Amino acid sequence: MSRTDGSRFGKLREIARPDRVFDFMVPAQSPVDVRHGPILYLEDVSVSFDGFRAINGLNLTVDDGELRCIIGPNGAGKTTMMDIITGKTRPDSGQVWFGSRHNLLTLDEPQIANLGIGRKFQKPTVFEALDVTENLELAMAGDRRIWKTLLARLDREGQARIDEVLETIGLTEERYRLAGVLSHGQKQWLEIGMLLMQRPRLLLVDEPVAGMTEPEMHRTAELLTRLAGQQSVVVVEHDMGFVRSIARQVSVLHQGSVLAEGTMDQVASDPRVIEVYLGGDEEAA
Amino acid sequence: MTIQAVPQERDRSRQAFLSRSTLVTTFALIVGMLAVLILNALPASSALHVSGATVALLGKYFTYMLLALAVDLIWGYLGILSLGHGAFFALGGYAMGLYLNAQTSPLPGWQSIMTYFPVAALAILLAPGLLALAFGWLAFRSRVTGVYFSIITQALTFALMLAFNRNEMGMGGSTGLTRFYELLGFSLASENMTVALFVASGMAVLLAFWLCRAITVSRLGRVSVATRDAEARVRFIGYRVDHVKLALFVVSAMIAGVAGALYVPQVGIINPSTFAPLFSIEVVVWVALGGRATLYGALLGALVVNYLKTVLTGAMPDAWLFILGGLFVLVTMLLPRGIAGVISAWRGTRFGRRTGERKEVSA
Amino acid sequence: MSFTTGWKGPAPRRRLTIPMLLCLLMACGLGIGSEASAASGESQVQASKGEPQAQAKGEPRALLGALDTGSFQAKGDAAQAIAESGAEQKTRWLQALLDGRLGKERRGDRFYIVTDDSGREWPIIDAITFEDAGTGTRRTVDIFKINNELRTRIEGLLASLSLSAGNEASRLSAAQRLVGEVTADNADRVRGMRDDEESDAVRGQLDVALALYDLQQGDAEALDALRGNLDTRVRNALTPIAAGDSALAAEAQSVLDGIESKRAWYDRAQTLFFGLSAGSILVLAAIGLAITFGVMGVINMAHGELIMIGAYTTWLIQQALPGQPGLALALAIPGGFLVAGGFGVVIERTVIRFLKGRPLETLLATFGLSLVLQQLVRTVFSPLNRRVTSPEWLQGAWQINEALSLTLNRLGVLLFCLAVFAALWALMRYTRLGLEVRAVTQNRAMARAMGVRATRVDMLTFGLGAGVAGLAGVALSQLTNVGPNLGQGYIVDSFLVVVFGGVGNLWGTLVAGMSLGVINQVLQPWVGAVLAKIIVLVGVILFIQKRPQGIFAPKGRTS
């Protein structure tokens, strides 16, 4: 739109450019630097609530493009770990890095989301008063600032992207339905679709197949496996069958720290893991 | 609830600026204004003549409608229930009051800058806007939501009421500001001025309605609805919820300020009772009765309740509080979507549409 | 020199005020043209003015006659003679003289004491026999006039008289009266009495009185006895002495400083008390709200009106039991609780139940109810304020020392608040209902799954909260008038307390209410009541920034 010219007003015009904010106000959106190692790096993270140590010296690294499953009994700290990564909860101690450049502990939820970390909640949360297309439109990667949002129009490219995601999540038929009237499984899919619209570098998925039928589960597994490679995916799941069907690398969380790590078979034969689960969930496998 | 066939097109009422409700409301406002002007121009002997007093009353209703619009913008679309919007209304009113006072006698100290209309006009927007900015920044940043927010807005307007009651504020203490004679060089007492203020208020309502409509059909409007329903989700998608709330809150406060500024010359007085929590919460019931998140519902509700109030406080003053209180209870329990909800249920437009029976909304 | 200390003489007690004195003077001056009244026995002795001592024993007529002189100095001597005489009636005479009620028959020699000088015709009694002597007017009775100097002297005499007689209480009050009244006339007498005195308290008071006298005579030693004394009279007496630049003045100044700092300390204690009593009202008003908000997540805007209902219940019970405010109050405590609680249950059953999970709508609906209730009371009981009389044991003040006195009704409210708090705490801690309430507060869904009937808990909780509001109304009725707008003023404040203290947290509510009350009270003298209130409001708003969950925020994963 406007360019700098050599005149003395050039600078002024540069400052007054309506399509820009000052540099210090630009959110830190520099690309994630994964040249030197993992995309997600948690070191010695601890947090306690009223004396209860929900996370206790947790160490976890997720490599770029990896699909990682996190399993663990109730109260192992899985959801709290997600809360910490997405900025909802601040740990008492420890370090959390996204790539080698972004210290997540200094950022809040929107900043972290804009860096490229997407999250799917345990309970599907979609915007019920909006229709499916609108839900996807809101999640679409783009400039999130107020003025931009006010003036934003859905362009051809965006529309194409929405159509593509609608196709992926199988909701093309329902595109103009209000999200509130969708079935539980459809809401799960819609939420996954919203994650896709965000084009995150790292997806955190909390129990994606809860309440899904068997075929839906297969589709989800297929989708998540397909995503890995381009994006890093961390899946928290109870359903051992589902985990076994997608996981290459599994971490077992117990009492706030990693108990075991490895492939599903390695983990499943680990005596400590068996003890923790008491064989309880294993029959699903 | 039966689910009709899957809709094949977007719901225009929510997404397009020029939807049916926009057109009908605009039409109704303009026709209503013109009708009043024509009837007012009739000779006084005519049976259809509308007196100057009635025009002034209708002008006052317009300012109330404007205020209701401001409340609906943040309550209906953002889920923020402000029980202190009367404060912004009153601040706008005081800014106008100072300007009007300055026309007859010079004001002391810093207030003397209010002599100039552009300064006053700026103050009408900035005083409520800046207060909303400061207050909202504090509140939204620390994620004060729901009833907490409602209560501290009430505390805010209560504190301002106490402050403006003090004579040291230089705002006339408990008497407030009165003795207004001239606006922009024209006498306030003349009938022409009454009509001019009526038209100005009506135009303000129309413009504010369009502005709110434009905001709510934009992507920002959809973000705000999303915030209303699932705030945490919006944050994890990457929108700064506090900024969205702040922006709409400030816009809403400014609309309320303009409403107050138009109210003052028509009523002839502004005093601290406008800051009273009761007034602010009354505004909420206008919106609740009219129907939230529809904009035209807010306009309708303000008109209906205030007309009722005018009629009833005259006829049976004791009964008014019973009726107002009853309205609060009945509307929230029986009409959660207000009159607008009744209209839309009647038209059956929520899911799917039958092209056969399209009826005009009377707004 | 003050007259305001409790004054227990044998004659009818009353305070002499300047206007009254002027009236008496005028009356005496005007009463020239006199009429003959019933003449009494012959005048026997005209006391020889020079030597009052001569009639030392038993001649009442002579003693009184010596007062009949124009010279105040001579009158003073005559009064002293009376005090030192053995006449049985001397205390009463001196008291009557002090009150301006002792007089002589204008045409005759009898002496009278006026028992009531309010009307034109005064009932009089014979000053010597105390027999009824009919009535007199200012024309027939010549009242002995006194001036201020003489009054001081008579007071000193009276005080030392009552010191030598009577029980400990009357001796103590006499000793208190002597502070600042010791003069050269009675100093030695007082000193003698001090040595004979058995009671430590009386002796301490006398020491102060004597020390003050000695100090005025320039005795620096005497200062020690005055250190830390809170009596205003001591302070007033010390101030001029400290003004000089002698060593004594410096010493006096240091004593004065000590007194000032002690007074300041007690002032702070007084402020704290007022703050706590204001805070206890806030706690009472807020605690019911904290319970309902904590358990049900609803804001009850009609809470203030439930307080009002409690207050009106108190008033009604008092109307039904005229003349027995104590009993009425005792009945009003359960009464207010039950009536307001009943209203609460009805509100819960008819309105709030249907607005589950919609807190903002509940807020609006209950606000509507508050309008209806207010108007209802206005229609039924008239919009006028009603006065509730406090029982006697709640009137007056508990004077701890010169600088610190606690108003009994405020003290009562403070104790009542603590009692209610303790009862609620015990209820929550030890009863089945309390357990269920806490369970529902923490996790409604889980509690239901465990078999807690959440709807019943809701109803009872709401009734409980409303009942406590009623109790707040009962307490409030002892402090202010009862009117339809009574509760309205407390609603915003109570919410601030709830928010400040943390939702559903009893201890938080207590601490928050008390601290808001104290902060408000501390700020008031600096900035005035209105600004103090504004500062507190803004302060709480800012506080929520830092700790949105209140003082005692529960930490935890919020999912």
PDB file of C-alpha atoms in Angstrom, chain C residues 51 83 88 122 166 178 182 231 277 281 289 305 374 377 381 429 452 480 493:
ATOM      1  CA  GLU C  51     -15.806  34.989 112.675  1.00  0.00           C
ATOM      2  CA  ALA C  83     -18.391  21.932 105.547  1.00  0.00           C
ATOM      3  CA  GLU C  88     -25.919  16.682 109.623  1.00  0.00           C
ATOM      4  CA  TRP C 122     -41.571  26.488  93.410  1.00  0.00           C
ATOM      5  CA  GLY C 166     -20.110   6.914 102.007  1.00  0.00           C
ATOM      6  CA  LEU C 178     -11.460  16.465  92.991  1.00  0.00           C
ATOM      7  CA  VAL C 182      -7.759  20.865  94.883  1.00  0.00           C
ATOM      8  CA  ASP C 231      -7.874  12.452  82.144  1.00  0.00           C
ATOM      9  CA  SER C 277     -18.436  -3.258  64.544  1.00  0.00           C
ATOM     10  CA  ILE C 281     -22.505  -5.738  60.053  1.00  0.00           C
ATOM     11  CA  LEU C 289     -24.689 -14.260  50.346  1.00  0.00           C
ATOM     12  CA  GLU C 305     -34.466  -7.094  51.092  1.00  0.00           C
ATOM     13  CA  GLN C 374     -39.408  -3.172  48.660  1.00  0.00           C
ATOM     14  CA  VAL C 377     -43.141  -3.253  52.393  1.00  0.00           C
ATOM     15  CA  PHE C 381     -45.955  -0.627  56.344  1.00  0.00           C
ATOM     16  CA  ARG C 429     -18.171 -28.429  59.863  1.00  0.00           C
ATOM     17  CA  VAL C 452     -26.567 -36.015  47.736  1.00  0.00           C
ATOM     18  CA  THR C 480     -30.469   2.239  62.663  1.00  0.00           C
ATOM     19  CA  ASP C 493     -20.905  -3.609  50.072  1.00  0.00           C
TER      20      ASP C 493
END
